Short mmCIF file of C-alpha atoms and ligand atoms in Angstrom, two decimals:
data_model
loop_
_atom_site.label_atom_id
_atom_site.label_comp_id
_atom_site.label_asym_id
_atom_site.label_seq_id
_atom_site.Cartn_x
_atom_site.Cartn_y
_atom_site.Cartn_z
CA UNK F 1 8.01 -3.22 35.08
CA UNK F 2 4.51 -4.43 36.53
CA UNK F 3 6.60 -5.34 39.72
CA UNK F 4 8.11 -1.69 39.97
CA UNK F 5 4.53 -0.37 39.28
CA UNK F 6 2.94 -2.41 41.94
CA UNK F 7 5.52 -1.56 44.50
CA UNK F 8 5.40 1.95 43.96
CA UNK F 9 1.49 2.18 44.31
CA UNK F 10 1.32 -0.28 47.43
CA UNK F 11 4.28 1.51 49.31
CA UNK F 12 3.38 5.12 48.66
CA UNK F 13 6.15 6.04 45.80
CA UNK F 14 3.90 6.62 42.85
CA UNK F 15 0.19 6.67 42.12
CA UNK F 16 -1.67 7.17 38.86
CA UNK F 17 -3.14 10.79 38.79
CA UNK F 18 -6.98 11.06 39.51
CA UNK F 19 -7.10 7.36 39.88
CA UNK F 20 -10.84 7.79 41.54
CA UNK F 21 -11.80 9.07 38.41
CA UNK F 22 -10.27 6.26 36.23
CA UNK F 23 -6.78 7.74 36.00
CA UNK F 24 -5.27 9.79 33.08
CA UNK F 25 -2.80 8.53 31.15
CA UNK F 26 0.69 9.49 31.39
CA UNK F 27 0.07 11.37 34.21
CA UNK F 28 1.36 10.34 37.86
CA UNK F 29 1.42 11.64 41.00
CA UNK F 30 4.21 11.33 43.48
CA UNK F 31 3.25 9.68 46.90
CA UNK F 32 4.89 10.49 50.40
CA UNK F 33 7.86 8.29 49.60
CA UNK F 34 8.35 9.33 45.96
CA UNK F 35 8.12 12.56 46.86
CA UNK F 36 11.17 12.51 49.44
CA UNK F 37 13.15 10.31 46.94
CA UNK F 38 12.62 13.00 44.30
CA UNK F 39 13.41 15.66 46.57
CA UNK F 40 16.61 13.87 47.37
CA UNK F 41 17.54 13.43 43.98
CA UNK F 42 17.04 17.17 43.17
CA UNK F 43 19.12 17.89 46.26
CA UNK F 44 21.85 15.76 45.26
CA UNK F 45 21.72 17.61 41.68
CA UNK F 46 21.85 21.06 43.41
CA UNK F 47 24.81 19.96 45.63
CA UNK F 48 26.88 18.46 42.73
CA UNK F 49 26.17 21.07 40.02
CA UNK F 50 25.63 24.39 41.86
CA UNK F 51 26.93 24.15 45.30
CA UNK F 52 30.27 22.31 44.26
CA UNK F 53 30.54 24.17 40.72
CA UNK F 54 31.43 27.64 41.35
CA UNK F 55 30.57 28.61 37.79
CA UNK F 56 26.88 27.51 37.93
CA UNK F 57 24.22 29.56 39.53
CA UNK F 58 20.25 28.47 39.95
CA UNK F 59 17.38 30.39 39.02
CA UNK F 60 13.72 29.40 39.20
CA UNK F 61 11.52 30.76 36.13
CA UNK F 62 8.07 30.55 35.28
CA UNK F 63 5.99 27.92 33.53
CA UNK F 64 4.16 30.34 31.51
CA UNK F 65 6.34 33.00 29.47
CA UNK F 66 6.18 35.59 27.06
CA UNK F 67 4.42 33.99 23.58
CA UNK F 68 7.39 35.56 21.40
CA UNK F 69 9.53 33.07 23.58
CA UNK F 70 8.13 30.34 21.86
CA UNK F 71 8.11 31.58 18.41
CA UNK F 72 11.60 32.64 18.93
CA UNK F 73 12.93 29.31 20.13
CA UNK F 74 11.72 27.63 17.39
CA UNK F 75 9.23 25.48 19.09
CA UNK F 76 6.03 26.77 17.61
CA UNK F 77 7.33 25.44 14.30
CA UNK F 78 9.45 22.69 15.11
CA UNK F 79 8.38 21.05 18.37
CA UNK F 80 6.46 18.61 16.25
CA UNK F 81 6.09 14.66 16.11
CA UNK F 82 4.78 13.18 13.05
CA UNK F 83 1.65 11.15 13.82
CA UNK F 84 -0.04 8.44 12.11
CA UNK F 85 -3.67 7.08 12.55
CA UNK F 86 -4.51 3.71 12.24
CA UNK F 87 -7.52 3.40 9.73
CA UNK F 88 -9.24 0.71 11.37
CA UNK F 89 -9.34 2.08 15.11
CA UNK F 90 -8.59 5.50 14.73
CA UNK F 91 -5.71 5.14 17.33
CA UNK F 92 -3.13 7.57 16.98
CA UNK F 93 1.12 6.96 17.44
CA UNK F 94 4.22 8.66 16.89
CA UNK F 95 4.94 7.64 13.20
CA UNK F 96 8.58 6.76 14.51
CA UNK F 97 7.29 4.30 17.17
CA UNK F 98 4.27 2.40 15.57
CA UNK F 99 5.03 -0.71 17.68
CA UNK F 100 6.38 -0.91 21.02
CA UNK F 101 9.49 0.87 20.34
CA UNK F 102 9.93 -0.55 16.89
CA UNK F 103 11.80 2.22 15.02
CA UNK F 104 10.43 3.12 11.40
CA UNK F 105 12.13 6.64 10.86
CA UNK F 106 10.45 9.92 10.92
CA UNK F 107 7.76 10.61 8.33
CA UNK F 108 7.54 7.16 7.19
CA UNK F 109 5.26 4.53 8.07
CA UNK F 110 6.05 0.92 7.26
CA UNK F 111 3.19 -1.44 6.23
CA UNK F 112 4.38 -4.07 8.14
CA UNK F 113 3.97 -2.87 11.63
CA UNK F 114 0.66 -3.57 13.26
CA UNK F 115 -1.39 -1.20 15.42
CA UNK F 116 -0.68 -2.21 18.92
CA UNK F 117 -4.62 -1.59 19.74
CA UNK F 118 -6.32 -3.60 17.11
CA UNK F 119 -3.60 -5.35 14.87
CA UNK F 120 -4.73 -3.32 11.81
CA UNK F 121 -1.98 -2.60 9.22
CA UNK F 122 -3.09 0.23 7.36
CA UNK F 123 -2.12 3.79 8.69
CA UNK F 124 -2.64 7.25 7.51
CA UNK F 125 0.05 9.22 6.24
CA UNK F 126 2.19 11.12 8.81
CA UNK F 127 1.15 14.41 9.66
CA UNK F 128 2.82 16.96 12.16
CA UNK F 129 1.50 17.48 15.71
CA UNK F 130 2.93 20.30 17.81
CA UNK F 131 3.70 18.76 21.33
CA UNK F 132 2.76 22.10 23.26
CA UNK F 133 0.04 22.49 25.50
CA UNK F 134 -1.74 25.64 24.88
CA UNK F 135 -3.49 28.14 26.99
CA UNK F 136 -4.30 31.65 27.26
CA UNK F 137 -2.85 34.79 29.28
CA UNK F 138 -6.03 36.85 30.85
CA UNK F 139 -9.50 36.06 30.07
CA UNK F 140 -9.54 36.77 26.20
CA UNK F 141 -9.12 33.67 24.68
CA UNK F 142 -7.66 34.91 21.14
CA UNK F 143 -4.79 34.33 19.06
CA UNK F 144 -2.98 37.35 20.53
CA UNK F 145 -3.21 36.02 24.09
CA UNK F 146 -2.07 32.67 23.29
CA UNK F 147 0.73 31.12 25.06
CA UNK F 148 2.17 27.58 25.93
CA UNK F 149 2.97 25.83 29.05
CA UNK F 150 6.88 25.52 28.93
CA UNK F 151 8.04 22.11 27.29
CA UNK F 152 11.65 22.68 28.48
CA UNK F 153 12.92 24.66 31.10
CA UNK F 154 15.71 26.15 28.89
CA UNK F 155 14.21 29.06 27.68
CA UNK F 156 13.81 31.39 30.76
CA UNK F 157 17.95 30.82 31.31
CA UNK F 158 18.17 32.24 27.75
CA UNK F 159 15.87 35.25 27.90
CA UNK F 160 17.59 35.85 31.67
CA UNK F 161 21.05 35.30 30.20
CA UNK F 162 21.95 39.11 30.37
CA UNK F 163 20.07 39.65 33.60
CA UNK F 164 21.87 36.79 35.55
CA UNK F 165 25.31 37.43 33.88
CA UNK F 166 25.30 41.22 34.99
CA UNK F 167 23.32 40.77 38.59
CA UNK F 168 26.13 38.00 39.55
CA UNK F 169 28.80 39.71 37.55
CA UNK F 170 29.50 36.25 35.66
CA UNK F 171 32.48 35.65 33.04
CA UNK F 172 32.57 32.82 30.68
CA UNK F 173 32.42 30.04 31.05
CA UNK F 174 29.55 30.01 33.11
CA UNK F 175 26.31 28.37 33.58
CA UNK F 176 22.50 29.05 34.47
CA UNK F 177 20.65 25.92 36.02
CA UNK F 178 17.19 25.18 36.61
CA UNK F 179 14.91 22.49 37.87
CA UNK F 180 11.18 22.70 37.12
CA UNK F 181 8.14 21.35 35.48
CA UNK F 182 7.82 20.84 31.78
CA UNK F 183 4.75 19.83 29.94
CA UNK F 184 4.31 18.12 26.50
CA UNK F 185 1.37 16.53 24.78
CA UNK F 186 3.02 13.24 24.18
CA UNK F 187 1.24 10.92 21.24
CA UNK F 188 2.66 7.92 22.71
CA UNK F 189 2.85 7.52 26.05
CA UNK F 190 2.97 4.05 28.42
CA UNK F 191 6.00 2.78 30.33
CA UNK F 192 4.89 3.96 33.74
CA UNK F 193 6.83 7.43 34.54
CA UNK F 194 9.06 7.10 31.36
CA UNK F 195 6.93 9.40 28.95
CA UNK F 196 4.74 11.49 30.69
CA UNK F 197 2.78 14.71 29.83
CA UNK F 198 3.76 16.59 33.03
CA UNK F 199 7.29 16.24 34.36
CA UNK F 200 10.50 17.75 35.69
CA UNK F 201 13.64 18.54 33.85
CA UNK F 202 16.88 19.11 35.52
CA UNK F 203 19.14 21.35 33.26
CA UNK F 204 22.10 23.57 32.81
CA UNK F 205 22.88 26.06 30.14
CA UNK F 206 26.28 26.25 30.18
CA UNK F 207 27.63 29.45 28.09
CA UNK F 208 31.22 29.05 26.67
CA UNK F 209 33.26 30.74 24.16
CA UNK F 210 32.36 29.61 20.55
CA UNK F 211 35.80 27.76 19.89
CA UNK F 212 35.62 26.13 23.21
CA UNK F 213 32.29 23.97 22.66
CA UNK F 214 33.77 20.66 22.11
CA UNK F 215 36.03 20.75 25.01
CA UNK F 216 32.98 21.67 27.02
CA UNK F 217 30.65 18.94 25.61
CA UNK F 218 33.01 16.36 26.37
CA UNK F 219 33.49 17.70 30.02
CA UNK F 220 29.70 17.89 30.54
CA UNK F 221 28.83 14.52 29.42
CA UNK F 222 31.56 13.02 31.54
CA UNK F 223 30.06 15.16 34.64
CA UNK F 224 26.73 14.05 33.81
CA UNK F 225 27.10 10.30 33.34
CA UNK F 226 29.15 10.37 36.43
CA UNK F 227 26.27 11.83 38.47
CA UNK F 228 24.04 8.80 37.46
CA UNK F 229 26.94 6.13 38.72
CA UNK F 230 27.05 8.22 42.16
CA UNK F 231 23.36 8.05 42.42
CA UNK F 232 24.06 4.11 42.29
CA UNK F 233 23.20 3.18 38.98
CA UNK F 234 24.94 0.16 37.58
CA UNK F 235 27.66 1.07 34.91
CA UNK F 236 26.60 -1.52 32.72
CA UNK F 237 23.14 -0.24 32.63
CA UNK F 238 24.29 3.02 31.12
CA UNK F 239 25.48 3.57 27.50
CA UNK F 240 25.74 6.58 25.06
CA UNK F 241 24.11 6.94 21.74
CA UNK F 242 25.28 9.65 19.47
CA UNK F 243 22.52 10.93 17.38
CA UNK F 244 22.98 11.04 13.56
CA UNK F 245 23.42 14.59 12.25
CA UNK F 246 20.25 14.38 10.05
CA UNK F 247 17.93 13.62 13.40
CA UNK F 248 19.54 16.32 15.43
CA UNK F 249 17.05 18.84 16.82
CA UNK F 250 16.55 22.03 14.96
CA UNK F 251 19.09 23.84 17.36
CA UNK F 252 21.82 21.43 17.87
CA UNK F 253 25.24 20.87 16.31
CA UNK F 254 25.62 17.69 18.73
CA UNK F 255 23.65 15.32 20.95
CA UNK F 256 24.60 12.49 23.05
CA UNK F 257 22.12 10.68 24.99
CA UNK F 258 22.84 8.82 28.14
CA UNK F 259 20.99 5.69 27.65
CA UNK F 260 19.74 3.34 30.53
CA UNK F 261 18.62 -0.29 30.12
CA UNK F 262 14.92 -0.04 31.23
CA UNK F 263 12.74 -3.20 31.41
CA UNK F 264 11.38 -2.43 27.95
CA UNK F 265 14.96 -1.73 26.30
CA UNK F 266 17.82 0.94 26.23
CA UNK F 267 16.18 4.16 26.14
CA UNK F 268 17.24 7.83 26.64
CA UNK F 269 17.85 8.85 30.65
CA UNK F 270 19.53 11.98 29.85
CA UNK F 271 21.30 13.98 27.48
CA UNK F 272 23.95 16.62 26.47
CA UNK F 273 23.29 18.69 23.61
CA UNK F 274 25.52 21.40 21.79
CA UNK F 275 23.05 24.34 21.21
CA UNK F 276 25.29 26.73 19.58
CA UNK F 277 24.49 30.27 19.52
CA UNK F 278 21.34 29.33 18.11
CA UNK F 279 18.93 30.59 21.06
CA UNK F 280 20.73 33.64 22.09
CA UNK F 281 20.77 34.97 18.65
CA UNK F 282 17.17 33.88 18.12
CA UNK F 283 16.29 35.89 21.28
CA UNK F 284 18.14 38.94 20.35
CA UNK F 285 16.44 38.91 17.06
CA UNK F 286 12.93 38.43 18.16
CA UNK F 287 13.10 40.67 21.45
CA UNK F 288 15.54 43.44 19.79
CA UNK F 289 17.69 43.30 22.74
CA UNK F 290 21.39 42.62 22.29
CA UNK F 291 21.99 39.38 24.34
CA UNK F 292 25.74 39.08 23.15
CA UNK F 293 28.71 39.02 25.44
CA UNK F 294 31.56 41.48 25.86
CA UNK F 295 34.83 39.42 26.38
CA UNK F 296 37.28 41.81 28.32
CA UNK F 297 40.31 39.86 27.61
CA UNK F 298 39.70 39.44 24.23
CA UNK F 299 38.06 42.82 23.84
CA UNK F 300 35.58 41.73 21.49
CA UNK F 301 31.81 40.84 21.60
CA UNK F 302 29.97 37.85 20.57
CA UNK F 303 27.44 35.47 21.17
CA UNK F 304 28.26 32.39 23.43
CA UNK F 305 27.86 29.09 22.50
CA UNK F 306 25.49 26.88 24.79
CA UNK F 307 26.16 23.23 26.07
CA UNK F 308 23.35 21.79 27.70
CA UNK F 309 23.09 18.78 29.84
CA UNK F 310 19.58 18.06 30.54
CA UNK F 311 17.87 15.20 32.42
CA UNK F 312 14.18 14.04 33.39
CA UNK F 313 13.89 13.65 36.98
CA UNK F 314 11.04 10.73 36.41
CA UNK F 315 13.38 8.84 34.05
CA UNK F 316 15.92 8.88 36.72
CA UNK F 317 13.63 7.80 39.32
CA UNK F 318 12.32 5.07 37.22
CA UNK F 319 16.11 4.16 36.50
CA UNK F 320 17.32 4.27 40.23
CA UNK F 321 13.94 1.85 41.35
CA UNK F 322 14.61 -0.48 38.47
CA UNK F 323 18.29 -0.60 39.34
CA UNK F 324 17.57 -0.99 43.11
CA UNK F 325 14.78 -3.56 42.96
CA UNK F 326 15.82 -6.95 44.20
CA UNK F 327 13.77 -10.02 44.89
CA UNK F 328 15.10 -12.86 47.07
CA UNK F 329 13.03 -16.24 46.91
CA UNK F 330 13.01 -18.14 50.33
CA UNK F 331 13.82 -14.86 52.51
CA UNK F 332 17.04 -12.99 53.13
CA UNK F 333 17.72 -14.63 56.51
CA UNK F 334 19.37 -18.03 56.02
CA UNK F 335 19.95 -18.53 59.67
CA UNK F 336 16.18 -18.15 60.57
CA UNK F 337 13.58 -20.55 58.81
CA UNK F 338 13.38 -19.86 55.25
CA UNK F 339 10.04 -17.84 54.49
CA UNK F 340 8.38 -19.24 51.33
CA UNK F 341 7.62 -15.59 50.42
CA UNK F 342 9.51 -13.87 47.98
CA UNK F 343 11.37 -10.80 50.04
CA UNK F 344 12.01 -7.56 48.28
CA UNK F 345 14.98 -5.33 48.57
CA UNK F 346 15.21 -2.00 47.46
CA UNK F 347 18.92 -0.90 47.44
CA UNK F 348 18.60 2.62 46.96
CA UNK F 349 21.70 4.44 47.64
CA UNK F 350 21.87 5.98 51.28
CA UNK F 351 21.92 9.69 49.93
CA UNK F 352 18.47 9.14 47.95
CA UNK F 353 16.65 6.88 50.45
CA UNK F 354 13.27 8.49 51.28
CA UNK F 355 13.61 6.98 54.76
CA UNK F 356 16.97 6.76 56.54
CA UNK F 357 16.29 5.22 59.82
CA UNK F 358 13.26 3.24 61.37
CA UNK F 359 12.97 2.97 65.21
CA UNK F 360 11.41 -0.17 66.28
CA UNK F 361 10.28 -1.15 69.78
CA UNK F 362 11.18 -5.02 69.92
CA UNK F 363 7.52 -5.50 71.05
CA UNK F 364 4.64 -2.90 71.27
CA UNK F 365 3.11 -4.29 74.79
CA UNK F 366 5.82 -3.16 77.00
CA UNK F 367 5.24 0.22 77.97
CA UNK F 368 8.88 0.78 78.92
CA UNK F 369 10.42 -0.15 75.52
CA UNK F 370 7.78 1.91 73.68
CA UNK F 371 8.60 4.94 75.76
CA UNK F 372 12.16 4.32 75.01
CA UNK F 373 11.81 3.97 71.37
CA UNK F 374 9.61 7.02 71.31
CA UNK F 375 12.61 8.77 73.10
CA UNK F 376 15.09 7.71 70.56
CA UNK F 377 12.65 8.70 67.58
CA UNK F 378 12.50 12.29 69.26
CA UNK F 379 16.70 12.18 69.18
CA UNK F 380 16.82 11.57 65.69
CA UNK F 381 14.10 13.02 63.87
CA UNK F 382 15.86 16.33 63.74
CA UNK F 383 18.71 14.86 61.83
CA UNK F 384 16.96 12.16 59.44
CA UNK F 385 14.07 11.14 57.95
CA UNK F 386 13.04 8.53 60.34
CA UNK F 387 9.91 6.17 60.58
CA UNK F 388 8.62 4.94 63.92
CA UNK F 389 7.10 1.31 63.64
CA UNK F 390 5.71 -1.24 66.35
CA UNK F 391 3.26 -3.16 64.07
CA UNK F 392 3.84 -6.84 63.42
CA UNK F 393 6.93 -9.06 64.39
CA UNK F 394 10.25 -7.76 64.15
CA UNK F 395 11.11 -9.77 60.95
CA UNK F 396 8.29 -8.63 59.32
CA UNK F 397 8.81 -5.18 60.16
CA UNK F 398 12.77 -5.39 58.73
CA UNK F 399 11.06 -6.88 55.31
CA UNK F 400 8.76 -4.06 54.93
CA UNK F 401 11.49 -1.84 55.39
CA UNK F 402 13.88 -3.30 53.11
CA UNK F 403 11.03 -3.16 50.37
CA UNK F 404 11.19 0.60 50.78
CA UNK F 405 14.88 0.70 50.90
CA UNK F 406 15.36 1.83 54.58
CA UNK F 407 19.54 1.84 55.29
CA UNK F 408 19.18 1.61 58.85
CA UNK F 409 16.80 -0.08 61.42
CA UNK F 410 17.39 0.74 65.19
CA UNK F 411 15.50 -1.75 67.43
CA UNK F 412 14.88 -1.02 71.07
CA UNK F 413 14.93 -4.04 73.27
CA UNK F 414 15.22 -4.94 76.89
CA UNK F 415 19.11 -4.54 76.94
CA UNK F 416 18.46 -1.35 76.05
CA UNK F 417 16.62 -0.47 79.41
CA UNK F 418 19.96 -1.77 81.04
CA UNK F 419 22.69 -0.32 78.92
CA UNK F 420 21.13 2.56 77.26
CA UNK F 421 22.22 1.13 73.49
CA UNK F 422 20.36 -0.24 70.79
CA UNK F 423 20.86 -2.64 67.91
CA UNK F 424 21.32 -0.78 64.61
CA UNK F 425 20.65 -3.10 61.44
CA UNK F 426 22.30 -2.35 58.16
CA UNK F 427 20.07 -3.12 55.15
CA UNK F 428 22.59 -4.31 52.65
CA UNK F 429 24.52 -6.55 55.01
CA UNK F 430 21.92 -7.24 57.79
CA UNK F 431 24.86 -6.93 60.20
CA UNK F 432 23.66 -5.58 63.54
CA UNK F 433 25.58 -3.25 65.82
CA UNK F 434 24.83 -2.28 69.61
CA UNK F 435 25.42 1.54 69.68
CA UNK F 436 25.06 3.73 72.81
CA UNK F 437 21.97 5.95 72.26
CA UNK F 438 24.28 9.12 73.27
CA UNK F 439 26.40 7.94 69.94
CA UNK F 440 23.59 7.28 67.54
CA UNK F 441 23.45 10.73 65.89
CA UNK F 442 27.18 10.67 65.25
CA UNK F 443 27.27 7.03 64.18
CA UNK F 444 24.26 7.33 61.68
CA UNK F 445 25.58 10.58 60.16
CA UNK F 446 28.77 8.90 59.45
CA UNK F 447 27.40 5.85 57.96
CA UNK F 448 24.89 8.03 55.69
CA UNK F 449 27.49 9.95 54.61
CA UNK F 450 30.26 7.27 53.51
N1 GAP D 501 16.22 21.20 26.73
C1 GAP D 501 16.40 20.22 26.34
C2 GAP D 501 15.54 19.45 26.39
O1 GAP D 501 14.40 19.51 26.65
P1 GAP D 501 14.77 16.57 25.63
O2 GAP D 501 15.50 15.56 25.17
O3 GAP D 501 13.45 16.98 24.85
O4 GAP D 501 15.92 17.89 25.92
C3 GAP D 501 15.14 16.51 28.36
O5 GAP D 501 14.35 16.28 27.40
C4 GAP D 501 15.06 15.22 29.15
O6 GAP D 501 13.68 15.31 29.65
C5 GAP D 501 15.29 13.82 28.35
O7 GAP D 501 16.55 13.56 28.62
C6 GAP D 501 14.37 13.18 29.27
O8 GAP D 501 14.86 12.58 30.62
C7 GAP D 501 13.29 13.93 29.80
N2 GAP D 501 11.92 13.64 29.07
C8 GAP D 501 11.58 14.37 27.77
N3 GAP D 501 10.31 14.00 27.56
C9 GAP D 501 9.91 13.27 28.37
C10 GAP D 501 8.54 12.96 28.98
N4 GAP D 501 7.65 13.04 28.00
N5 GAP D 501 8.48 12.33 30.06
C11 GAP D 501 9.28 12.29 30.76
N6 GAP D 501 10.61 12.79 30.85
C12 GAP D 501 10.83 13.07 29.60
#
C-alpha cells in the first residue's frame, strides 16, 4: 500500500488534501493523472450502464436536499456507527473494527483487542454516532434549518422517481442512475482512499415489479461484477459476500458485497442491495405525494421494488491501481544492460489509462526531430490524451511512461525524417512497430479500442 501511495503522490495521481497544512485525515485530492483516471472510469460506467442499457437514465441531483428527506430515508435515526473510546488515550473507534479490521460485532467491545494508538485494553461501552455531516440552509443556524450533506446519491433518485418516470415516459422495469459526491463523517479511517469522508458513488436505483425483485437482483449482480472484470481487475481478486440477515441495513431485504483483495485484506468494493419498496413508501408518507406506479398492463397501482447496485469510485480506483501495479527487478528490457533499479509497470486497462499516447523525439538537441515530434503531437492531440516528453534518455522516458501506465509511446527518429514513419512501442509487450504518420490516428484508435 505504501508503494501505491508513494507512486500516486510522486506521479500526480492522488495527494493528501491540504497537505501544506499537514493534511486532513481521510480527505484526498485527485491530481492531474488521478482526475483523468477517475473521469475515464466514470465515462466507462456511463457508457456501460446508460448508453448501452436502454432502460436506465442518468440524473444529477443536489448534494443538499430538503431536511425531511433524511428523516424519511431513515438516515437521521439509523445511519449510525457504534463508537467506543479508549479509556487511556481517548481515541475513538468503530466498535466493530477495534483493531485493524478485526471484527468483534456491532455493539460489543471485546476486551482482548488493544487500542492501536496506545495499546490500552479498556474501552467505554459502545454508543451511537450519526455519520452524516450537518449544515444549515440559509443564514439561520437552528434546528428548523438543519440539513445534511448527502451520505449517498440514492435519495434524489427516489424523490425524483415520478418526475423522471413521467417526463421520460418510462415503464417498469427501468433505472435511474447517478454518479456524484457523498459525505460521511467516518470514525475509522486510514487505508488511503479506501474509507474517506468525501467520496464519489456511482449507483443505480432499478425499479421493478415486486415479484421480479430476485430475478433482477441476480441480473444486476452479474452486470456489476462484469464491469470490474472489464476494467481489467483480476477475477481471483474478486469475491462475493452475502450479508447475514441480522446485519442488513435498515432498508435492505438482501445485500451482496463484491469484495476485492486489497493489500490489507478482502474488503467491500461495491454492492448490490434489494431496497424493496421501503424508500418510495417512506417518501410518499413523509411528503404526502403518491409515489406509487400505475401498471397499465396489470391495471393496478403499486410501489415498485428497488434493486440498487452501488460502487464507490475511490475504491474502484484503489483496486485498479493495486491490480495494475507491478515491479520488475533488474529492468524490463533483457536485451540491454540490466538496470539495478526496480522498474515499475502500471498495467492499467487501455480504456482507463489517463494518458494514452506519448510522443518522444529521440533526442532533444536536433531541431528537425523536435519540430517533427511537435507536428505529430498536434496531429494526435484532438483524438487522444497525449504527453510530449523530450527530457532524458529514451530508456528513462519509457520507464517514466510505464510507471504511469501509458499504453503507447511514439518515437520520432532520423528515419522519420526520411520516410515519414515513427516507431510505436506497446507498453505491455514492448514490441515496436513502424507506422506511417498518415496512418497513426487510425492505427492507435484500433489498438485502443480492442
Ligand atoms: N446507496 C447505498 C450505499 O450508499 P454503501 O455500501 O453504504 O451503500 C456504497 O456505499 C459504496 O460506496 C460502497 O460499496 C463503497 O464502495 C463506497 N463507500 C462507502 N463508504 C465509503 C467511504 N467512507 N469512503 C469511500 N468509499 C466508500
